[in-house]
């Protein structure tokens, strides 16, 4: 490979594939390097993918992509050790094309996406790890990979959380434990019909279900279940520094979660087919590295472009959108022949105009707000306690809801503190 590429994309996750696809479609000479045996070989996520961003790049992608199910229902539950209080949202709109979200398994989905990139004209080199950057003075001019030097006008770092390339370019430092969550996930096989009965689904319908409360033993984070065709993605996401400080293992939390009375019956008879763990950058704009330098752009998780408000965890569509923005910047830079930082600054402008930086700015206070332990302890307990009082019929005269709230919160939290948290929550999320 002695040719000089217009662009080398490092990493074939959603960011790298979206970037490579857009570049190759515009006729640029593109090399995508992926360290996994194949794209998706080592990748994981919870499982819900919001489609509209990818649909702009590949219209009607759901007809050919290995989609598990389309999400017709979003559910959020509070857990105590025994109880579960749920809020579920569904609308006929989620059953209509282009659909709001999909569940996918990365090993199939990334592989499909990388094949699309290849079909569009890029070279996708799987099993090849980018070890370092090539420099000419202050300008990045390619990568070192597998003992070779591979020159390019622009390198696009799509190498995920803890990006080696961003660090080597001096754009980002090492990850801090308070800025990342540890995710652990099991894929549990169950017959298709059983999944549909247990989750009240039919055909290819699916559910995205998030949990907060006792499943993380009060540590910042939550649990999730996503329905696939004939399996469930079941996992826990927890703040890394909290795990270390409390000497708790994420895997033990996952085992607790699976044993919870509201969850165990959903998983009964299931067979573990896959286990994976991965970090998620969750401090958004507060941890974002510089996004470009001479000859280099940083996208997706490598740039911490993830929205984690506590209620929502979205990274895949941010990865796709930033990958496309990096491609558009590279295409423009090729037209002028200027690959300096000044020219590549266009990338940041594109992200500022899109939902990517707008959302990260809107929710910049969310990560700090969501660190409050009582969000994961006091409030789920209060909500379940209140629900129990509301729904229990014990033959005694009923009390008004306000009185029940006072009783349920007594000795646990003052109503002033609740009001204060609501005010801060309003600001943050
Ligand atoms: C438990 C968990 C649950 C999640 N749930 C959701 C969800 O429900 N919805 C959602 O939208 N997002 C979710 N996310 C976040 C989402 O997975 C990421 O935001 C998204 O995958 C980022 O895409 P990316 O392409 O930037 O990085 P990645 O998907 O991490 O891809 C990076 C790629 O680069 C490759 N690579 C790394 N280093 C090198 C190198 N030096 N040389 C060559 N290749 C390299 C890797 O092998 C990988 O293929 C979740 C994440 C986790 C961990």
Coordinates of C-alpha atoms and ligand atoms in Angstrom, one line a residue:
X1 CA 0.0 0.0 0.0
X2 CA 2.4 2.7 -1.2
X3 CA -0.4 5.0 -2.5
X4 CA -1.1 8.3 -0.8
X5 CA -4.8 8.3 0.3
X6 CA -7.0 11.4 0.4
X7 CA -8.1 10.2 3.8
X8 CA -7.3 7.4 6.2
X9 CA -10.2 6.6 8.6
X10 CA -9.1 4.8 11.7
X11 CA -11.9 2.5 13.2
X12 CA -14.9 1.0 11.5
X13 CA -17.6 1.7 14.1
X14 CA -20.6 3.9 13.3
X15 CA -18.4 7.0 13.0
X16 CA -15.7 5.5 10.8
X17 CA -18.2 3.7 8.5
X18 CA -20.3 6.8 8.1
X19 CA -17.2 8.8 7.4
X20 CA -15.7 6.3 5.0
X21 CA -19.0 5.9 3.1
X22 CA -19.5 9.6 2.6
X23 CA -15.9 10.1 1.5
X24 CA -15.9 7.2 -1.0
X25 CA -19.3 8.3 -2.4
X26 CA -17.7 11.6 -3.3
X27 CA -14.9 9.8 -5.2
X28 CA -12.1 10.3 -2.7
X29 CA -9.4 7.6 -2.2
X30 CA -10.1 6.2 1.2
X31 CA -8.6 3.6 3.4
X32 CA -10.5 2.5 6.5
X33 CA -8.4 0.5 9.0
X34 CA -10.1 -1.6 11.7
X35 CA -8.1 -3.5 14.3
X36 CA -10.9 -6.1 14.8
X37 CA -10.8 -9.3 12.7
X38 CA -13.8 -7.8 11.0
X39 CA -15.8 -4.6 11.7
X40 CA -17.9 -5.1 14.8
X41 CA -15.9 -8.1 16.0
X42 CA -15.1 -6.5 19.4
X43 CA -17.8 -3.8 19.5
X44 CA -20.8 -3.5 21.8
X45 CA -23.5 -1.2 22.8
X46 CA -26.8 -1.5 24.7
X47 CA -28.7 -1.9 21.5
X48 CA -31.0 1.0 20.6
X49 CA -30.0 2.9 17.5
X50 CA -31.9 6.1 16.5
X51 CA -32.4 5.8 12.7
X52 CA -33.0 9.3 11.2
X53 CA -29.3 10.3 11.1
X54 CA -28.2 7.2 9.3
X55 CA -31.3 7.4 7.0
X56 CA -30.0 10.7 5.7
X57 CA -26.8 9.0 4.7
X58 CA -28.3 5.7 3.4
X59 CA -32.0 6.2 2.7
X60 CA -34.1 3.1 3.6
X61 CA -31.1 1.4 5.3
X62 CA -33.4 -0.7 7.4
X63 CA -34.6 -2.7 4.4
X64 CA -31.1 -4.1 4.0
X65 CA -29.3 -3.7 7.3
X66 CA -29.3 -6.5 9.9
X67 CA -31.9 -4.9 12.1
X68 CA -33.1 -6.9 15.0
X69 CA -36.4 -5.1 15.8
X70 CA -37.8 -1.6 15.4
X71 CA -38.5 0.1 18.7
X72 CA -42.2 0.8 19.3
X73 CA -42.0 1.3 23.0
X74 CA -39.7 3.2 25.4
X75 CA -39.9 2.2 29.0
X76 CA -38.3 3.6 32.1
X77 CA -38.6 1.9 35.5
X78 CA -37.6 2.6 39.1
X79 CA -36.4 -0.4 41.0
X80 CA -36.1 -1.0 44.7
X81 CA -34.9 -4.4 45.9
X82 CA -38.3 -5.9 45.3
X83 CA -40.6 -3.4 43.6
X84 CA -40.7 -1.9 40.1
X85 CA -42.5 1.2 39.0
X86 CA -42.7 1.8 35.2
X87 CA -43.5 4.6 32.8
X88 CA -44.0 3.4 29.2
X89 CA -44.4 5.5 26.1
X90 CA -45.7 4.1 22.8
X91 CA -47.3 5.8 19.8
X92 CA -48.5 4.6 16.3
X93 CA -45.9 7.0 14.9
X94 CA -43.1 4.7 16.2
X95 CA -44.6 1.9 14.0
X96 CA -44.3 4.0 10.8
X97 CA -41.4 4.4 8.5
X98 CA -38.7 5.7 8.9
X99 CA -39.1 4.4 12.5
X100 CA -37.7 6.1 15.5
X101 CA -35.2 3.5 16.6
X102 CA -33.9 0.0 16.0
X103 CA -32.3 -2.7 18.1
X104 CA -29.2 -4.1 16.5
X105 CA -26.2 -6.3 17.4
X106 CA -22.9 -4.7 16.6
X107 CA -21.1 -7.8 15.3
X108 CA -23.7 -8.0 12.5
X109 CA -24.5 -4.3 12.1
X110 CA -20.9 -2.9 11.9
X111 CA -20.0 -5.7 9.5
X112 CA -22.9 -4.8 7.2
X113 CA -22.0 -1.1 7.4
X114 CA -18.3 -1.8 6.6
X115 CA -19.4 -3.9 3.5
X116 CA -21.4 -0.9 2.3
X117 CA -18.3 1.3 2.7
X118 CA -16.3 -1.2 0.6
X119 CA -19.0 -1.4 -2.1
X120 CA -18.9 2.4 -2.3
X121 CA -15.2 2.3 -3.3
X122 CA -13.2 2.5 -0.1
X123 CA -10.6 0.0 1.0
X124 CA -11.5 -1.5 4.3
X125 CA -8.5 -3.2 5.9
X126 CA -9.7 -5.3 8.9
X127 CA -7.2 -6.8 11.4
X128 CA -5.0 -3.7 11.0
X129 CA -4.3 -1.5 14.0
X130 CA -3.2 2.1 13.7
X131 CA -0.2 2.3 16.1
X132 CA 0.9 5.9 15.6
X133 CA 0.6 9.0 13.5
X134 CA 2.9 10.1 10.7
X135 CA 4.1 13.7 10.9
X136 CA 5.7 16.3 8.7
X137 CA 6.5 19.1 11.1
X138 CA 3.2 19.9 12.8
X139 CA 1.1 18.3 10.1
X140 CA -0.3 14.8 10.4
X141 CA 0.3 13.1 7.1
X142 CA -0.7 9.5 7.7
X143 CA -0.5 6.6 10.1
X144 CA 1.8 3.9 11.1
X145 CA 0.1 0.5 11.1
X146 CA 1.4 -3.1 11.1
X147 CA 5.0 -1.9 10.6
X148 CA 4.0 0.2 7.5
X149 CA 3.8 3.9 7.0
X150 CA 0.6 4.8 5.2
X151 CA 0.5 8.4 3.9
X152 CA -2.7 10.5 3.6
X153 CA -3.8 14.1 3.3
X154 CA -6.1 13.7 6.3
X155 CA -6.4 11.2 9.1
X156 CA -9.8 10.8 10.7
X157 CA -9.7 9.3 14.2
X158 CA -12.9 7.2 14.7
X159 CA -11.1 4.9 17.1
X160 CA -13.6 5.1 19.9
X161 CA -13.4 6.0 23.6
X162 CA -9.8 6.4 24.9
X163 CA -8.6 7.4 21.4
X164 CA -4.9 6.7 21.0
X165 CA -4.7 8.9 18.0
X166 CA -6.3 12.0 19.7
X167 CA -3.8 11.4 22.6
X168 CA -0.8 11.1 20.3
X169 CA -1.8 14.3 18.5
X170 CA -2.0 16.0 21.9
X171 CA -5.7 16.8 21.5
X172 CA -7.0 14.9 24.4
X173 CA -5.5 13.5 27.6
X174 CA -6.0 10.2 29.4
X175 CA -9.5 9.3 30.4
X176 CA -10.5 10.2 33.9
X177 CA -12.7 7.6 35.8
X178 CA -15.3 10.2 36.6
X179 CA -15.8 10.9 32.9
X180 CA -16.6 7.4 31.8
X181 CA -19.2 4.7 32.6
X182 CA -18.4 1.0 32.5
X183 CA -21.0 -1.0 30.5
X184 CA -21.4 -4.7 30.8
X185 CA -23.9 -6.6 28.8
X186 CA -25.1 -10.2 28.2
X187 CA -27.0 -11.4 25.1
X188 CA -29.5 -14.0 26.3
X189 CA -31.1 -16.2 23.8
X190 CA -34.8 -16.9 24.0
X191 CA -37.3 -18.2 21.4
X192 CA -38.9 -15.4 19.4
X193 CA -42.4 -16.2 20.5
X194 CA -41.4 -16.1 24.2
X195 CA -39.9 -12.7 23.8
X196 CA -43.1 -11.4 22.0
X197 CA -45.3 -12.8 24.8
X198 CA -43.2 -11.6 27.7
X199 CA -42.8 -8.1 26.3
X200 CA -46.2 -7.8 24.6
X201 CA -44.8 -7.4 21.1
X202 CA -45.7 -8.7 17.7
X203 CA -43.8 -9.3 14.5
X204 CA -40.6 -7.2 14.4
X205 CA -41.6 -4.8 17.1
X206 CA -39.2 -4.2 19.9
X207 CA -38.8 -2.4 23.2
X208 CA -36.1 -0.2 24.7
X209 CA -36.3 -0.5 28.5
X210 CA -34.1 1.5 30.9
X211 CA -33.9 1.0 34.7
X212 CA -32.7 3.2 37.5
X213 CA -32.4 2.5 41.3
X214 CA -31.4 -0.6 43.2
X215 CA -29.9 -2.3 40.1
X216 CA -26.7 -0.2 40.6
X217 CA -26.9 -0.4 44.4
X218 CA -27.2 3.4 44.4
X219 CA -24.2 4.1 42.2
X220 CA -24.7 6.5 39.3
X221 CA -25.9 4.5 36.3
X222 CA -28.7 2.2 35.3
X223 CA -29.7 -1.1 33.8
X224 CA -31.2 -1.9 30.4
X225 CA -33.0 -4.5 28.4
X226 CA -33.4 -4.4 24.6
X227 CA -35.3 -7.0 22.7
X228 CA -33.6 -8.5 19.7
X229 CA -35.2 -11.0 17.3
X230 CA -34.5 -14.1 19.3
X231 CA -32.4 -12.7 22.2
X232 CA -32.3 -10.0 24.8
X233 CA -29.5 -7.5 25.4
X234 CA -29.4 -7.1 29.2
X235 CA -26.9 -4.9 30.8
X236 CA -25.7 -2.4 33.4
X237 CA -23.9 0.9 32.9
X238 CA -22.2 2.4 36.0
X239 CA -19.9 5.4 36.7
X240 CA -16.3 4.0 36.7
X241 CA -15.0 6.0 39.7
X242 CA -18.0 5.0 41.8
X243 CA -17.3 1.3 41.1
X244 CA -13.7 1.8 42.2
X245 CA -14.5 3.9 45.3
X246 CA -17.2 1.4 46.5
X247 CA -15.2 -1.7 45.5
X248 CA -18.1 -3.0 43.5
X249 CA -17.8 -5.1 40.3
X250 CA -20.1 -4.2 37.4
X251 CA -20.6 -7.8 36.8
X252 CA -22.0 -8.4 40.3
X253 CA -24.5 -5.6 39.7
X254 CA -25.5 -7.3 36.5
X255 CA -26.1 -10.6 38.4
X256 CA -28.2 -8.7 41.0
X257 CA -30.2 -7.0 38.2
X258 CA -30.9 -10.3 36.5
X259 CA -32.2 -11.8 39.9
X260 CA -34.6 -8.9 40.5
X261 CA -38.1 -10.3 40.8
X262 CA -39.3 -8.0 38.0
X263 CA -36.5 -9.1 35.7
X264 CA -35.9 -12.7 36.5
X265 CA -39.2 -13.8 35.1
X266 CA -38.4 -12.1 31.8
X267 CA -35.1 -13.9 31.4
X268 CA -36.3 -17.3 32.7
X269 CA -35.2 -20.2 30.5
X270 CA -32.8 -17.9 28.5
X271 CA -29.3 -19.1 27.4
X272 CA -26.3 -16.8 27.7
X273 CA -24.7 -16.5 24.3
X274 CA -22.4 -13.4 24.6
X275 CA -20.8 -11.3 27.3
X276 CA -19.1 -8.0 26.6
X277 CA -17.8 -4.9 28.4
X278 CA -17.0 -1.4 27.2
X279 CA -16.4 2.1 28.4
X280 CA -18.7 5.1 27.5
X281 CA -17.5 8.7 27.6
X282 CA -20.4 10.5 29.5
X283 CA -19.2 13.9 30.5
X284 CA -20.0 15.3 27.0
X285 CA -18.7 18.8 26.2
X286 CA -16.9 18.9 29.6
X287 CA -14.5 16.2 28.5
X288 CA -14.4 16.9 24.8
X289 CA -10.9 17.1 23.3
X290 CA -9.9 19.6 20.7
X291 CA -11.6 18.3 17.6
X292 CA -9.0 18.9 14.9
X293 CA -5.4 19.8 14.2
X294 CA -3.3 20.1 11.0
X295 CA -4.2 17.0 9.0
X296 CA -6.3 15.3 11.7
X297 CA -10.0 15.2 12.7
X298 CA -11.5 13.4 15.7
X299 CA -15.1 12.0 15.7
X300 CA -17.6 9.9 17.7
X301 CA -16.6 8.4 21.0
X302 CA -13.0 9.4 20.3
X303 CA -14.3 13.0 20.7
X304 CA -16.6 12.2 23.6
X305 CA -19.6 13.0 21.4
X306 CA -22.1 11.1 23.5
X307 CA -25.3 12.3 25.1
X308 CA -25.9 10.8 28.5
X309 CA -28.6 12.7 30.3
X310 CA -29.5 9.8 32.6
X311 CA -32.8 9.3 30.8
X312 CA -31.1 9.0 27.4
X313 CA -27.9 7.4 26.2
X314 CA -27.2 8.2 22.6
X315 CA -23.9 7.8 21.0
X316 CA -24.4 6.0 17.7
X317 CA -26.2 8.8 15.9
X318 CA -23.7 11.3 17.2
X319 CA -21.0 9.1 15.8
X320 CA -22.7 8.9 12.4
X321 CA -23.3 12.6 12.3
X322 CA -19.8 13.5 13.3
X323 CA -18.3 11.0 10.8
X324 CA -20.3 12.6 8.0
X325 CA -19.3 16.1 9.1
X326 CA -15.6 15.0 9.1
X327 CA -16.1 13.6 5.6
X328 CA -17.7 16.8 4.4
X329 CA -14.8 18.8 5.8
X330 CA -12.3 16.6 4.1
X331 CA -14.1 16.9 0.8
X332 CA -14.0 20.7 1.1
X333 CA -10.3 20.7 2.1
X334 CA -9.4 18.5 -0.9
X335 CA -11.1 21.1 -3.2
X336 CA -8.8 23.8 -1.9
X337 CA -5.8 21.6 -1.3
X338 CA -5.6 23.0 2.3
X339 CA -5.5 20.4 5.1
X340 CA -4.3 22.8 7.8
X341 CA -6.1 23.2 11.1
X342 CA -7.5 26.5 9.7
X343 CA -9.2 24.7 6.9
X344 CA -10.3 21.7 9.1
X345 CA -11.9 24.2 11.5
X346 CA -14.9 23.8 9.2
X347 CA -15.6 20.5 11.0
X348 CA -16.4 22.3 14.3
X349 CA -18.6 24.7 12.5
X350 CA -20.6 21.8 11.0
X351 CA -21.0 20.2 14.4
X352 CA -22.0 23.5 15.9
X353 CA -24.8 23.8 13.3
X354 CA -26.0 20.2 13.9
X355 CA -27.7 18.5 16.8
X356 CA -24.3 17.2 17.9
X357 CA -22.9 20.2 19.7
X358 CA -26.3 21.8 20.2
X359 CA -27.4 18.8 22.3
X360 CA -24.1 18.5 24.2
X361 CA -24.3 22.2 25.1
X362 CA -28.0 22.1 26.0
X363 CA -27.3 19.2 28.4
X364 CA -23.9 20.3 29.6
X365 CA -25.0 20.3 33.2
X366 CA -26.7 16.9 33.0
X367 CA -23.6 14.8 33.8
X368 CA -22.9 16.7 37.1
X369 CA -26.6 16.7 38.1
X370 CA -26.9 12.9 37.5
X371 CA -24.0 12.3 40.0
X372 CA -26.4 12.9 42.9
X373 CA -26.6 9.5 44.8
X374 CA -30.2 10.2 45.9
X375 CA -31.3 9.9 42.2
X376 CA -30.4 6.3 42.4
X377 CA -31.5 5.6 46.0
X378 CA -34.0 8.0 47.7
X379 CA -36.1 8.8 44.7
X380 CA -36.7 5.3 43.3
X381 CA -37.5 4.2 46.8
X382 CA -39.8 7.2 47.3
X383 CA -41.5 6.6 43.9
X384 CA -42.1 2.9 44.6
X385 CA -43.2 3.6 48.2
X386 CA -45.7 6.2 47.0
X387 CA -47.0 3.8 44.3
X388 CA -47.4 1.0 46.8
X389 CA -49.5 3.4 49.1
X390 CA -51.5 4.5 46.1
X391 CA -52.3 1.1 44.7
X392 CA -52.7 -0.9 47.9
X393 CA -56.3 -1.4 49.1
X394 CA -56.3 -2.4 52.8
X395 CA -59.8 -1.6 53.8
X396 CA -58.8 1.6 55.5
X397 CA -60.0 5.1 54.5
X398 CA -57.9 6.5 51.6
X399 CA -55.6 9.5 51.9
X400 CA -55.0 12.2 49.4
X401 CA -51.8 11.9 47.2
X402 CA -50.1 14.9 48.8
X403 CA -50.5 13.3 52.2
X404 CA -49.2 10.0 50.9
X405 CA -46.1 11.9 49.5
X406 CA -45.5 13.5 52.9
X407 CA -45.7 10.1 54.7
X408 CA -43.6 8.3 52.1
X409 CA -40.8 11.0 52.2
X410 CA -40.9 11.4 56.1
X411 CA -37.4 10.8 57.5
X412 CA -35.9 10.2 54.0
X413 CA -35.9 13.5 52.3
X414 CA -37.5 16.9 52.9
X415 CA -40.1 18.4 50.5
X416 CA -37.8 21.4 50.2
X417 CA -34.9 19.2 49.0
X418 CA -37.2 17.6 46.5
X419 CA -38.3 21.0 45.2
X420 CA -34.6 22.1 45.0
X421 CA -33.6 19.0 43.1
X422 CA -36.6 19.5 40.7
X423 CA -35.3 23.1 40.1
X424 CA -31.8 21.8 39.4
X425 CA -33.1 19.0 37.3
X426 CA -35.1 21.5 35.2
X427 CA -31.8 23.3 34.5
X428 CA -29.9 20.2 33.7
X429 CA -32.2 17.9 31.8
Ligands
LIG1 C1 -23.0 -0.6 27.3 C2 -23.2 0.4 26.2 C3 -24.5 0.8 25.8 C4 -24.7 1.7 24.9 N1 -26.0 1.9 24.4 C5 -26.2 2.8 23.4 C6 -27.5 2.9 22.9 O1 -28.4 2.2 23.3 N2 -27.7 3.8 21.9 C7 -26.6 4.5 21.4 O2 -26.9 5.3 20.4 N3 -25.4 4.4 21.8 C8 -25.2 3.5 22.8 N4 -23.9 3.4 23.3 C9 -22.8 4.2 22.8 C10 -22.3 3.8 21.4 O3 -22.0 2.4 21.4 C11 -21.1 4.6 21.0 O4 -21.4 6.0 21.2 C12 -20.8 4.4 19.5 O5 -20.5 3.1 19.3 C13 -19.6 5.3 19.1 O6 -19.2 4.9 17.8 P1 -17.7 5.2 17.3 O7 -17.6 4.7 15.9 O8 -17.3 6.5 17.7 O9 -16.8 4.2 18.3 P2 -16.8 2.6 18.4 O10 -18.1 2.1 18.2 O11 -16.2 2.3 19.7 O12 -15.9 2.1 17.2 C14 -14.5 2.4 17.3 C15 -13.8 1.4 16.3 O13 -12.4 1.7 16.2 C16 -11.7 0.5 16.2 N5 -10.3 0.9 16.7 C17 -10.0 1.4 17.9 N6 -8.7 1.7 17.9 C18 -8.2 1.4 16.7 C19 -6.9 1.4 16.2 N7 -5.8 2.0 16.9 N8 -6.7 1.0 14.9 C20 -7.7 0.5 14.2 N9 -9.0 0.4 14.7 C21 -9.2 0.8 15.9 C22 -12.5 -0.4 17.2 O14 -12.2 -1.8 17.0 C23 -13.9 -0.1 16.8 O15 -14.4 -0.9 15.7 C24 -23.6 2.4 24.3 C25 -22.3 2.1 24.7 C26 -22.1 1.1 25.6 C27 -20.7 0.7 26.0

